[in-house]
mmCIF file of C-alpha atoms in Angstrom:
data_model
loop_
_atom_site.group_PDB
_atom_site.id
_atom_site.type_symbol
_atom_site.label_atom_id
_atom_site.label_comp_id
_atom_site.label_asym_id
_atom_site.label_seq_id
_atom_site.Cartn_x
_atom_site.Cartn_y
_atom_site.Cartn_z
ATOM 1 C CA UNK G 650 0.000 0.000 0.000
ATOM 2 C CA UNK G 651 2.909 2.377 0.492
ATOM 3 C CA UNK G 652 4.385 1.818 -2.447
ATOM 4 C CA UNK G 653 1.086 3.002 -4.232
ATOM 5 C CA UNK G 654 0.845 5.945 -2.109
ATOM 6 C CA UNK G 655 4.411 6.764 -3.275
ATOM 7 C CA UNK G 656 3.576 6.574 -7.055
ATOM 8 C CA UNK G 657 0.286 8.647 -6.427
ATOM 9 C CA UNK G 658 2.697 10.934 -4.249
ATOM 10 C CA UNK G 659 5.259 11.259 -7.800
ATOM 11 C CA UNK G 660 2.015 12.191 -9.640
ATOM 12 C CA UNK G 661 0.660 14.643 -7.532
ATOM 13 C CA UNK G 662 4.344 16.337 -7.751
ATOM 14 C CA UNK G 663 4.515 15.860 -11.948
ATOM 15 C CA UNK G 664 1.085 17.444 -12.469
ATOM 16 C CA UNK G 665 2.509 20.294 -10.624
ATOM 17 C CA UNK G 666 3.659 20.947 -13.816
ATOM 18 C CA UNK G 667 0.269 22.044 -15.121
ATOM 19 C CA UNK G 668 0.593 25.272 -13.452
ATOM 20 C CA UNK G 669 3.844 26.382 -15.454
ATOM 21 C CA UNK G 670 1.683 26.201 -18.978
ATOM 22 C CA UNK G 671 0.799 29.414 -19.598
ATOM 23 C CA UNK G 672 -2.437 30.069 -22.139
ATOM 24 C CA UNK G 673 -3.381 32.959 -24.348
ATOM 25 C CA UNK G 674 -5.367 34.680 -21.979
ATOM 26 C CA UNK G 675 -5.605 36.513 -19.102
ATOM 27 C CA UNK G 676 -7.752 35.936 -16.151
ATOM 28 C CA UNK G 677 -9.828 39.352 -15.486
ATOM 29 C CA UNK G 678 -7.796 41.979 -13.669
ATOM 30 C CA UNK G 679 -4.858 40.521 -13.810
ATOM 31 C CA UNK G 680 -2.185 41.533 -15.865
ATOM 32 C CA UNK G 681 -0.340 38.086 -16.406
ATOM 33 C CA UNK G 682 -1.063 35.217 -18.614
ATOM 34 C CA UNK G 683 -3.789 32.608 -16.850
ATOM 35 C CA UNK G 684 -2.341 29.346 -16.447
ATOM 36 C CA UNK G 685 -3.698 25.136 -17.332
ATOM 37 C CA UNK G 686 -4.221 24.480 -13.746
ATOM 38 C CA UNK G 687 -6.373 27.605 -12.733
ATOM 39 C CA UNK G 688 -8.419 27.329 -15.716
ATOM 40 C CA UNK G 689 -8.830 23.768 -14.988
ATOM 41 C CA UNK G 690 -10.610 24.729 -11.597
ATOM 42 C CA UNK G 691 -12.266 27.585 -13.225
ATOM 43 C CA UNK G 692 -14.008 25.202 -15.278
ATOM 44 C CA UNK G 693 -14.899 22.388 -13.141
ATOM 45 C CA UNK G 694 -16.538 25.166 -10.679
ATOM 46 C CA UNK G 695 -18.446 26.770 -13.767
ATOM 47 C CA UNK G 696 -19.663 23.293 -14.496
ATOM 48 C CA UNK G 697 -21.421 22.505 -11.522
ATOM 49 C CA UNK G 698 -22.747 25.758 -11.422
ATOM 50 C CA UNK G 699 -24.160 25.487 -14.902
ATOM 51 C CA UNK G 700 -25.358 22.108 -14.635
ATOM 52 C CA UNK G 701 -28.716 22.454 -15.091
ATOM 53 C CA UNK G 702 -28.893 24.537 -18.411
ATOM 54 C CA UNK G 703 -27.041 21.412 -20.413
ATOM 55 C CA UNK G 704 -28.754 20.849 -23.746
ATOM 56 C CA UNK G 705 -29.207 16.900 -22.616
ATOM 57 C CA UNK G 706 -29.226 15.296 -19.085
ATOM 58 C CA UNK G 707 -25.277 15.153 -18.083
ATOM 59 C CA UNK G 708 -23.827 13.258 -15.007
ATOM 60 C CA UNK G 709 -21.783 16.617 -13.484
ATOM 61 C CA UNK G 710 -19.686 14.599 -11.977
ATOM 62 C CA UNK G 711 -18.338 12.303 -14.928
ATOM 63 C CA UNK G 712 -18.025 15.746 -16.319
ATOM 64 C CA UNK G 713 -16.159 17.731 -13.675
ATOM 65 C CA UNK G 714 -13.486 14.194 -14.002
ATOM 66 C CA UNK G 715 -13.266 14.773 -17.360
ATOM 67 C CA UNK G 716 -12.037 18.475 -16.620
ATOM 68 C CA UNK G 717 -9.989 18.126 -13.931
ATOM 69 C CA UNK G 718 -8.135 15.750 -16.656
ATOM 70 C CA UNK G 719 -8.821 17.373 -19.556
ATOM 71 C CA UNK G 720 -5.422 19.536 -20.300
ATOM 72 C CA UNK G 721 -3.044 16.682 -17.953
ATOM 73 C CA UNK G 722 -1.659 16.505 -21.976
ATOM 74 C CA UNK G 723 -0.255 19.848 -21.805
ATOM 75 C CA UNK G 724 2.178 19.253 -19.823
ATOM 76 C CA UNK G 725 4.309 17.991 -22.650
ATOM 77 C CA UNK G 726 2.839 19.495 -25.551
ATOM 78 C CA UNK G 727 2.157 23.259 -24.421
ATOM 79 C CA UNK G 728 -1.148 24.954 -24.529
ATOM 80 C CA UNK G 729 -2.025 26.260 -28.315
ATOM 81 C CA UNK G 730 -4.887 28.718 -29.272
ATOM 82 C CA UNK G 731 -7.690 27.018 -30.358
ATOM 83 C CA UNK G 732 -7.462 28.318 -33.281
ATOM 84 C CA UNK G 733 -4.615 26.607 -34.821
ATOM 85 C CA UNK G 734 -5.071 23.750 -31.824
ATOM 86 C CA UNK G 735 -7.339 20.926 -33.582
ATOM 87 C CA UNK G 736 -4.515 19.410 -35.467
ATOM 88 C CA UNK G 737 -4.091 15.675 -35.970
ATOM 89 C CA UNK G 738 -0.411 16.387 -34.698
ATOM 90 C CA UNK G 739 -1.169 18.211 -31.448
ATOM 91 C CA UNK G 740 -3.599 15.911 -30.935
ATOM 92 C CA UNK G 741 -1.558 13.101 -30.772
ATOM 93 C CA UNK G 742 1.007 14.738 -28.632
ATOM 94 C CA UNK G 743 -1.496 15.748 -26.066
ATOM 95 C CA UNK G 744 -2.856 12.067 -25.966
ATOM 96 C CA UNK G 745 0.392 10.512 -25.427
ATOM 97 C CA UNK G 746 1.012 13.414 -22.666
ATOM 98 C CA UNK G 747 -1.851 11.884 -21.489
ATOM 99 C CA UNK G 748 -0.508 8.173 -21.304
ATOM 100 C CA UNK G 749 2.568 9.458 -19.778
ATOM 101 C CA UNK G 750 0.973 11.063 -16.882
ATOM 102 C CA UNK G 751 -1.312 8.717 -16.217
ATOM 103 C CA UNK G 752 1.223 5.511 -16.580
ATOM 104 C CA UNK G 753 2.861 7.362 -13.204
ATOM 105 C CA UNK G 754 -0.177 5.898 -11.158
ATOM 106 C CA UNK G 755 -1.128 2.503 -9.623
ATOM 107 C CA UNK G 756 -2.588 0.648 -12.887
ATOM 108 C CA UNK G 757 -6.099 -0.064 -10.824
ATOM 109 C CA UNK G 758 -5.599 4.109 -9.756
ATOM 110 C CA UNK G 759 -5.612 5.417 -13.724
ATOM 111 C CA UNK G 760 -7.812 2.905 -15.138
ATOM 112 C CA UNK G 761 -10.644 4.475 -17.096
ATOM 113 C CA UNK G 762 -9.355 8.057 -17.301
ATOM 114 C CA UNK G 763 -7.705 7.697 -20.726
ATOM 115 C CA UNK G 764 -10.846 7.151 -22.206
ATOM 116 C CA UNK G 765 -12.330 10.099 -20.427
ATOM 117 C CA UNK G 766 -10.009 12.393 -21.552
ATOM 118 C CA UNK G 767 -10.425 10.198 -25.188
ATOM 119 C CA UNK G 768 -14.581 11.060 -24.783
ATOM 120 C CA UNK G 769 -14.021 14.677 -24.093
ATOM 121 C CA UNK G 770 -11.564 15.112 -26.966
ATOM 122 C CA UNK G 771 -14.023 13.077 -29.125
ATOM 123 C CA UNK G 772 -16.792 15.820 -27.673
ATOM 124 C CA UNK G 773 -19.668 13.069 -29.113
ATOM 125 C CA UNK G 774 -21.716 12.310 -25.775
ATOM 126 C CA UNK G 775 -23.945 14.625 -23.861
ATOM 127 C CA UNK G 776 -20.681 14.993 -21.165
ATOM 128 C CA UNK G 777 -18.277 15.797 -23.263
ATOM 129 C CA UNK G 778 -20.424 17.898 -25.122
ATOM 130 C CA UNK G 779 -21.136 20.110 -22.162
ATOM 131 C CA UNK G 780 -17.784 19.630 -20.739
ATOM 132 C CA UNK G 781 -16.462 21.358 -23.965
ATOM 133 C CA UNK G 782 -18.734 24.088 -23.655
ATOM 134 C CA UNK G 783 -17.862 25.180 -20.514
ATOM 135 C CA UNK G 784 -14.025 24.519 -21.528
ATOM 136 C CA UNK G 785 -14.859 27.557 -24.136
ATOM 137 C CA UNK G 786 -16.245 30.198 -21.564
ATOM 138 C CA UNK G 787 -13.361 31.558 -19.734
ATOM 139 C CA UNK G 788 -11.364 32.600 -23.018
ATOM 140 C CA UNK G 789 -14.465 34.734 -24.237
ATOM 141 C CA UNK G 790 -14.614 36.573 -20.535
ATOM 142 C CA UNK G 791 -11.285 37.040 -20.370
ATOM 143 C CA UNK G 792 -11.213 38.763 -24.220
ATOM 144 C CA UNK G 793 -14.765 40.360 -23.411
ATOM 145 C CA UNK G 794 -13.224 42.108 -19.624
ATOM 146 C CA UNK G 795 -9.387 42.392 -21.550
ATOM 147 C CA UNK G 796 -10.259 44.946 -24.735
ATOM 148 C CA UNK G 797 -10.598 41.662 -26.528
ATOM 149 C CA UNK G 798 -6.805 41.136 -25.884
ATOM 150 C CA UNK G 799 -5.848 37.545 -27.104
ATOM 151 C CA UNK G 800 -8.163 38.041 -30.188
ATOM 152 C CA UNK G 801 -5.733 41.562 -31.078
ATOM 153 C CA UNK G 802 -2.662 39.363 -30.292
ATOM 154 C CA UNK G 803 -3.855 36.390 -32.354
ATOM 155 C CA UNK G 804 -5.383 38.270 -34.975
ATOM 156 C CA UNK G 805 -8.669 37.030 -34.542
ATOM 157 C CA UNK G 806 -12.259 37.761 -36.368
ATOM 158 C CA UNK G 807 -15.355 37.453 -35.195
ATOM 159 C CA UNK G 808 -16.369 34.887 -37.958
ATOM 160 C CA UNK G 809 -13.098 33.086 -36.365
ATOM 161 C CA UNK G 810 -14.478 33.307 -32.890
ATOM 162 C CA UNK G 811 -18.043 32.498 -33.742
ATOM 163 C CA UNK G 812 -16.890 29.398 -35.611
ATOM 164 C CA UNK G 813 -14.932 27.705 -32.749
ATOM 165 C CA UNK G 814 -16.761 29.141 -30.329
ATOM 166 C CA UNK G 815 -20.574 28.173 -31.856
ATOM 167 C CA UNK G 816 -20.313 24.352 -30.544
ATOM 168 C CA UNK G 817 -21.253 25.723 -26.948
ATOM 169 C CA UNK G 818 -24.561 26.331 -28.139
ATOM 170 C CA UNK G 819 -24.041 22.499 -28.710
ATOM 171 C CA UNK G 820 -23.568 21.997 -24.983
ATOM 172 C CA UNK G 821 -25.843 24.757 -23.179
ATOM 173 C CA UNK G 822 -28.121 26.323 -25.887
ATOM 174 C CA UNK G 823 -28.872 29.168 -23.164
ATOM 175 C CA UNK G 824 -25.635 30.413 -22.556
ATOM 176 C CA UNK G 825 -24.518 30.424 -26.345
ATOM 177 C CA UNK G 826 -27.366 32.748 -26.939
ATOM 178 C CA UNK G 827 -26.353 34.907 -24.210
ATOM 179 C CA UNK G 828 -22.510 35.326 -25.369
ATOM 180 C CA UNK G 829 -23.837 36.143 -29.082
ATOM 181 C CA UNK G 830 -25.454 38.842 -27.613
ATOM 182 C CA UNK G 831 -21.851 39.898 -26.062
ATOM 183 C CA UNK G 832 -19.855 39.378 -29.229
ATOM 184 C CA UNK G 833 -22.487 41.450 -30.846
ATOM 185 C CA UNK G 834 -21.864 43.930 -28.336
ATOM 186 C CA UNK G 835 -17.854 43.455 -28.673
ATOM 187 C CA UNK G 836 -17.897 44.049 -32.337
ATOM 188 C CA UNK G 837 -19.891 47.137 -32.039
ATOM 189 C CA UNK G 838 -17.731 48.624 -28.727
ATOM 190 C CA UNK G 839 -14.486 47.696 -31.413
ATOM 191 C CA UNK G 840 -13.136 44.848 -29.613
ATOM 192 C CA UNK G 841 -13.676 42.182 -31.873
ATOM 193 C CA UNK G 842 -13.252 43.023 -35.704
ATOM 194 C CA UNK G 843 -15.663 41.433 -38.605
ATOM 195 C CA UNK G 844 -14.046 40.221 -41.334
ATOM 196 C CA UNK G 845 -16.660 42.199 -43.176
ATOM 197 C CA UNK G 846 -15.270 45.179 -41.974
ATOM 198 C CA UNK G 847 -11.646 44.662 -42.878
ATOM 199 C CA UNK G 848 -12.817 44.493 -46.307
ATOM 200 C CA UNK G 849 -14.939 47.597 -46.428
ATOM 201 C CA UNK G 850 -11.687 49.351 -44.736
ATOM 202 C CA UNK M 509 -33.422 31.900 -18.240
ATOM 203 C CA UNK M 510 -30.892 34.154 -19.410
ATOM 204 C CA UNK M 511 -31.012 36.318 -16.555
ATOM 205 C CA UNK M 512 -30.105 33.388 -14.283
ATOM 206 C CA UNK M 513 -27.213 32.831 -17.026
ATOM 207 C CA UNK M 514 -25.737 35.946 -16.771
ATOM 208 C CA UNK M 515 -25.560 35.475 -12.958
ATOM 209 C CA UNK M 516 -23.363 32.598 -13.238
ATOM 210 C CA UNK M 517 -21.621 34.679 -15.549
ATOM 211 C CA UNK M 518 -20.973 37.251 -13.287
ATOM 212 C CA UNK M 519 -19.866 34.691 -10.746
ATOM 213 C CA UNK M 520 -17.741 32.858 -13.067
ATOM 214 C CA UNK M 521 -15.461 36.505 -13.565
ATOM 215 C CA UNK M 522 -15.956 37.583 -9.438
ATOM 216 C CA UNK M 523 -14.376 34.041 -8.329
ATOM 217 C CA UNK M 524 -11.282 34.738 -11.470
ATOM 218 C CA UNK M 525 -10.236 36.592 -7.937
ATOM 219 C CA UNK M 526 -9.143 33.718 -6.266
ATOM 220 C CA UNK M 527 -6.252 33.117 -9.110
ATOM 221 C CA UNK M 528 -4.633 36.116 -7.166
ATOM 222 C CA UNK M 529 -4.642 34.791 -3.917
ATOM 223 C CA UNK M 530 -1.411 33.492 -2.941
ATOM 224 C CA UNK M 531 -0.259 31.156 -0.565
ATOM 225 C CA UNK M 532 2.704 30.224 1.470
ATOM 226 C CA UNK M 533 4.536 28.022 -0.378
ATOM 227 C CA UNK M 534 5.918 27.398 -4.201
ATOM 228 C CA UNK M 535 4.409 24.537 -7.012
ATOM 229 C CA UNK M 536 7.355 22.027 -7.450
ATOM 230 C CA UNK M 537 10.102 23.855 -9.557
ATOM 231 C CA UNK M 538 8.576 27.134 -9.725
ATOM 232 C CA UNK M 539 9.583 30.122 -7.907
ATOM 233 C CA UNK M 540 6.779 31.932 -7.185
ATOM 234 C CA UNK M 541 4.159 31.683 -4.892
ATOM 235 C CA UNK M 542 1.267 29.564 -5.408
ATOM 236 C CA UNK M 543 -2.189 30.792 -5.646
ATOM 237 C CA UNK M 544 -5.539 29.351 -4.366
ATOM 238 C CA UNK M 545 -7.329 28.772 -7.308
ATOM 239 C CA UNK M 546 -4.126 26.630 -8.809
ATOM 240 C CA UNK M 547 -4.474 24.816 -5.616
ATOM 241 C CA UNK M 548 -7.985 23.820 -5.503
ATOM 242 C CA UNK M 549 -7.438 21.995 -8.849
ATOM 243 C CA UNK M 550 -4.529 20.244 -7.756
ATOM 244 C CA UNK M 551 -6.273 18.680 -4.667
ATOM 245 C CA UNK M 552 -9.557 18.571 -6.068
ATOM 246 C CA UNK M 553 -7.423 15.887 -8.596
ATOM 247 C CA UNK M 554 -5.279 14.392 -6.037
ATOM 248 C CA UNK M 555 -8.025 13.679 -4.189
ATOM 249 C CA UNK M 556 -9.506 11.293 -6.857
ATOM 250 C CA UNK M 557 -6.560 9.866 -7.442
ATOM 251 C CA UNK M 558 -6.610 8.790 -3.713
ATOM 252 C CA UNK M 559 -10.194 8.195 -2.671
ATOM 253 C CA UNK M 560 -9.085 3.893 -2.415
ATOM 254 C CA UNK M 561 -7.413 4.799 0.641
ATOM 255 C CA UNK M 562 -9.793 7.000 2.504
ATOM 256 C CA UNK M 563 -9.762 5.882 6.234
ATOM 257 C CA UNK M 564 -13.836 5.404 5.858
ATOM 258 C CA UNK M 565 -15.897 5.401 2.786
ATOM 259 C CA UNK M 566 -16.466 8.959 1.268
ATOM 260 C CA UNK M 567 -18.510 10.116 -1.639
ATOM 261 C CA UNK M 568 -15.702 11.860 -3.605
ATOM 262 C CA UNK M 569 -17.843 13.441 -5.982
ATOM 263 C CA UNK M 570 -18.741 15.104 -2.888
ATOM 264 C CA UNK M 571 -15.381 15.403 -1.667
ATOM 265 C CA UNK M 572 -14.606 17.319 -5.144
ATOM 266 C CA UNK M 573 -17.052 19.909 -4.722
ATOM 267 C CA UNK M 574 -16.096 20.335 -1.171
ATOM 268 C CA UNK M 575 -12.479 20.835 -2.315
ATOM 269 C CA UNK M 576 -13.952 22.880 -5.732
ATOM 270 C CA UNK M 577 -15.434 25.450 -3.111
ATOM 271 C CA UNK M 578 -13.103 25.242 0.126
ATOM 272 C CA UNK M 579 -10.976 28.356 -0.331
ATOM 273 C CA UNK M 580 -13.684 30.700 -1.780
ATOM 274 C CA UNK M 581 -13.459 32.431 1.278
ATOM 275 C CA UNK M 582 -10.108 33.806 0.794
ATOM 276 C CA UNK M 583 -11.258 36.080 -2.136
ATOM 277 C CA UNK M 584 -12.270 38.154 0.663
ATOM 278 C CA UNK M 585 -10.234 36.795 3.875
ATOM 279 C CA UNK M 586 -7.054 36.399 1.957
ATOM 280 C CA UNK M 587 -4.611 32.938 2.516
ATOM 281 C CA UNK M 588 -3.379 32.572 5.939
ATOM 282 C CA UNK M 589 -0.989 29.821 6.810
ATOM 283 C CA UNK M 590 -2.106 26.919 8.542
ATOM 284 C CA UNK M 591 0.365 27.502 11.895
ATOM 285 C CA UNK M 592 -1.855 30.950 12.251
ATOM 286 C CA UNK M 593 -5.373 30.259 10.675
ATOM 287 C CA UNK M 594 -7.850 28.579 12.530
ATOM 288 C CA UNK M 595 -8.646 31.698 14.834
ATOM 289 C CA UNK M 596 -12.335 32.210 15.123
ATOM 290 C CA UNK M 597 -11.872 35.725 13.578
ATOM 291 C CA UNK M 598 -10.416 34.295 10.694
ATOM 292 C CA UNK M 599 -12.970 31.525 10.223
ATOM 293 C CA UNK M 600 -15.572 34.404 10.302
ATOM 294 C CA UNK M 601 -14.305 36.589 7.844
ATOM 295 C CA UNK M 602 -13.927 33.336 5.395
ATOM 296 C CA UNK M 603 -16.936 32.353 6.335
ATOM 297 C CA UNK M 604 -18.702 35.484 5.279
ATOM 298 C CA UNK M 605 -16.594 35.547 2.461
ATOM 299 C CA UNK M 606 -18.210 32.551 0.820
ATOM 300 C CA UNK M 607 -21.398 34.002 1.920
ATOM 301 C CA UNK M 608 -21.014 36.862 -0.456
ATOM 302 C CA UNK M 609 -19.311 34.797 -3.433
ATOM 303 C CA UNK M 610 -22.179 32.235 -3.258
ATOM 304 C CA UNK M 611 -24.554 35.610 -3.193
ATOM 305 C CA UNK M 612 -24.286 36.232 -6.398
ATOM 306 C CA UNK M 613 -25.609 33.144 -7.636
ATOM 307 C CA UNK M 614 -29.670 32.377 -8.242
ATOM 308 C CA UNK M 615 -30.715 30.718 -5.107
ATOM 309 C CA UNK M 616 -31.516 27.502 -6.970
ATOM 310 C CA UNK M 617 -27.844 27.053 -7.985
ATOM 311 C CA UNK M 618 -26.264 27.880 -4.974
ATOM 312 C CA UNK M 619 -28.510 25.944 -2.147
ATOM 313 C CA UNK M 620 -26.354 23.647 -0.531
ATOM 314 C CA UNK M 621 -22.967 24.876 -0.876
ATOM 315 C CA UNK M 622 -22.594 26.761 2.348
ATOM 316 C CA UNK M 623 -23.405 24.004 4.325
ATOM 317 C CA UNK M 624 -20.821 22.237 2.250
ATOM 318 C CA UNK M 625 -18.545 24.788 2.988
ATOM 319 C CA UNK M 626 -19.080 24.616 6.803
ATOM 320 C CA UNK M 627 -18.955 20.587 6.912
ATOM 321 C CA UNK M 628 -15.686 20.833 5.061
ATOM 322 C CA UNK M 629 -14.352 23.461 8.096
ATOM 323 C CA UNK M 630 -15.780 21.696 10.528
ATOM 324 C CA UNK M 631 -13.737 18.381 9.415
ATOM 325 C CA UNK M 632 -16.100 15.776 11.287
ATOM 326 C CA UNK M 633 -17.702 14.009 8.766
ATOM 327 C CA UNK M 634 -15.669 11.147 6.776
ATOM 328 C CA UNK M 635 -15.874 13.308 3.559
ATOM 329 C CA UNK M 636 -14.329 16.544 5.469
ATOM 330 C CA UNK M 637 -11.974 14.096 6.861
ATOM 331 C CA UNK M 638 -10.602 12.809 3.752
ATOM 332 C CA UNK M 639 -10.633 16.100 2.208
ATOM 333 C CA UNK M 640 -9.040 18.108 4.901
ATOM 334 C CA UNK M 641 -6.233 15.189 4.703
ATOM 335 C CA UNK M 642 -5.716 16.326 1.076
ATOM 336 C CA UNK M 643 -5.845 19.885 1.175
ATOM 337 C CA UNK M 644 -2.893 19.517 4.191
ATOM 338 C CA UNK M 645 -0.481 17.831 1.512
ATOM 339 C CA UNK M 646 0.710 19.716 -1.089
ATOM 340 C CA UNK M 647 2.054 22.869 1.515
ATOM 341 C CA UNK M 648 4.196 19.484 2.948
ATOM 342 C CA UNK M 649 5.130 18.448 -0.935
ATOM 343 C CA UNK M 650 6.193 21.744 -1.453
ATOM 344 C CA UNK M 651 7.837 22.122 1.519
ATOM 345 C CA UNK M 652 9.755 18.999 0.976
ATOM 346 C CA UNK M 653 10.997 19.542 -2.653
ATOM 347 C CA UNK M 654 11.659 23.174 -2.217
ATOM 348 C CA UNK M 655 14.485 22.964 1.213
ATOM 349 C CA UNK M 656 12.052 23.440 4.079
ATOM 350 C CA UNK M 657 11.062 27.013 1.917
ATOM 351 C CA UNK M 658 8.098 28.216 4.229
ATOM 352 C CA UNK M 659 8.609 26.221 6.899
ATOM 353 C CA UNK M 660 12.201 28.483 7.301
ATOM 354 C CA UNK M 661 10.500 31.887 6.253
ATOM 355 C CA UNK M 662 7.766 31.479 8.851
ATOM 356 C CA UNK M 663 9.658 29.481 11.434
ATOM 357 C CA UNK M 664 8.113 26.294 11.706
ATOM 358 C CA UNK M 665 9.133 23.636 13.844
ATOM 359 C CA UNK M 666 9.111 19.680 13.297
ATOM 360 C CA UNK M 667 6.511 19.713 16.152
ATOM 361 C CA UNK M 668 4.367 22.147 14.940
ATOM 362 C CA UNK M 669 4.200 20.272 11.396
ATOM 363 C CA UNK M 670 2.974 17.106 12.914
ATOM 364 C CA UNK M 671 0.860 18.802 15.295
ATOM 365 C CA UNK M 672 -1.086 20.736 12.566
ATOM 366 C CA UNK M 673 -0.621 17.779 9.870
ATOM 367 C CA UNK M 674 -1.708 14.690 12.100
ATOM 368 C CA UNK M 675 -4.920 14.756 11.031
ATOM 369 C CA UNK M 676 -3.932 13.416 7.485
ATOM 370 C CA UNK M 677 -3.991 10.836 9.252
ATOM 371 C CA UNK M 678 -7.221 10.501 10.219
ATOM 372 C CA UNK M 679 -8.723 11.062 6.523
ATOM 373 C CA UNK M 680 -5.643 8.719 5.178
ATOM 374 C CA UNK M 681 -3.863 6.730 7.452
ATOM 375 C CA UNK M 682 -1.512 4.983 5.201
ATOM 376 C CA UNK M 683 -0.615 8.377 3.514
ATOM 377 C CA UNK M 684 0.218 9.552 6.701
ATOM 378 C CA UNK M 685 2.750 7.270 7.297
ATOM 379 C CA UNK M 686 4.236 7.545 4.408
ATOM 380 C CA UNK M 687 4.461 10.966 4.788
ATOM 381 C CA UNK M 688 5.377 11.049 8.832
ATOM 382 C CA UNK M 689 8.522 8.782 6.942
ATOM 383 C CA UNK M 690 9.792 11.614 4.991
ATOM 384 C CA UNK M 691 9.165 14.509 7.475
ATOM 385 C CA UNK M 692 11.813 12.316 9.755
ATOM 386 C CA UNK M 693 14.165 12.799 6.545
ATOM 387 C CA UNK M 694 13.374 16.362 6.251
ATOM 388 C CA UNK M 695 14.792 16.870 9.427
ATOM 389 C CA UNK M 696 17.834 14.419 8.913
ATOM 390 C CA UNK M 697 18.868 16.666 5.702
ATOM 391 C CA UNK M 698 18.281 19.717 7.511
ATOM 392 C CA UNK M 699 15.154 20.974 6.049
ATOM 393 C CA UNK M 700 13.321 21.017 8.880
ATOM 394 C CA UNK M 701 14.486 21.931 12.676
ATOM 395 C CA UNK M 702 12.841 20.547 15.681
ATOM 396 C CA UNK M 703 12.465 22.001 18.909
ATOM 397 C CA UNK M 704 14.970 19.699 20.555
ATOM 398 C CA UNK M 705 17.448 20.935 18.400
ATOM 399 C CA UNK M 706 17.040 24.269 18.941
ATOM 400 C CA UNK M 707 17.306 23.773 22.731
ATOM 401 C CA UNK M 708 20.548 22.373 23.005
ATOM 402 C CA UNK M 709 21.811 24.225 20.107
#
């Protein structure tokens, strides 16, 4: 039993590591970048506080599992934008990130959370549906509170934002008509540029 | 509806707060402080991980929330170190803290999660148990892979790490041991003085 307790130990220190991958945006107020392991809690708290506006039944707490997981790949391959994220090679180097991590742990300890993480990145069932949803929120407050900051950086449209960004409508209908209404509101305050605009300039 | 969304909108940007509370001690390999926020996902995870060897039974999807919530408090209160926190004025102004954060929520979303919050500081319950064991071991992690960092700046003995950190223990007694093992190392290699030391130094 000790032994095990030592391996779970080693994880606990490697997933430390979480908290030194920086993303592209910055939690409101603050003036550095937000990191994988505060956004991880972020979203798990958002989760069970939106709960009850999924699209389809969910079980919150197979969900708040598969976000308390669901950037453990980061660790070796970074955090990219979403934007330029959904590649077949990141994807591959998050999922063996994945393996790594998890092949620290007692076999009976990390048995079944590969194919969480798998079922969220696959974002087909009602969990992983509304797991990605919420996964989408914080980078749209932070831009929305930030003088749409990361979108500047990245170059980013609106068409680009409401195209990644549409599949939490997917998750919780509700709150995808409620942050339309704020990228509406973000184009016309001049935080978020149309495309449509850059070619009438 | 969408009124109730933007509530949990406005709750997901107040509690961004607690990503600039910082704590005592430093993540593994970093050298800066760690904040609460950061935290809360790291035992919320550690504590799945270790649920099998939970002194009792415990509900960990409980036990997750419980962890998901416990330092709300500090977005108002601030992070106190353990050797100095558990004065009733401190427990108060937490206590109202959390009040306020969970004030901003519609009453249907947030019922519950005070008394949560108060079973989780009152630490009788198997579930507070367990979860109060967790919470208590990354500070000793920290502590352990960083030379005795906090326990030097704040002058912490040997003693007074067992005496707050026994009750690990009684949430996971084999962690406990395993831990108790490497504390007696810690002060072996220096990293930690005890009391005896000090008076026949």
């Amino acid at each position: 039993m000790h032994s095990q307790i030592q391996l779970i130990l080693d994880f606990m220190v490697e997933i430390e590591k979480l908290k030194d991958v920086h993303r592209k945006t910055r939690p409101v107020g603050l003036k550095r970048y937000e990191n994988s392991a505060e956004h991880s809690w972020h979203v798990c708290l958002s989760a069970l506080m939106l709960k009850d506006f999924a699209a389809e039944p969910v079980n919150i707490d197979r969900v708040i599992r598969m976000l308390l997981i669901h950037d453990l790949g980061e660790i070796d391959a970074g955090d990219t934008i979403i934007y330029a994220s959904e590649t077949p090679e990141n994807k591959l180097a998050e999922e063996n990130g994945v393996k790594r991590i998890l092949s620290l742990l007692p076999e009976s300890v990390a048995e079944g959370y590969l194919e969480l993480w798998r079922e969220f990145e696959d974002g087909a069932t009602a969990d992983a549906q509304f797991a990605k949803a919420i996964d989408r929120v914080p980078p749209l407050l932070h831009n929305l509170h930030d003088d749409g900051h990361s979108w500047r950086n990245h170059d980013v449209t609106k068409e680009m934002v409401l195209n990644v960004n549409r599949r939490v409508g997917k998750g919780i209908p509700a709150l995808w008509q409620v942050l339309e209404g704020k990228l509406d509101q973000a184009e016309a305050d001049g935080l978020l540029r149309s495309e449509k605009d850059s070619r009438s300039a």
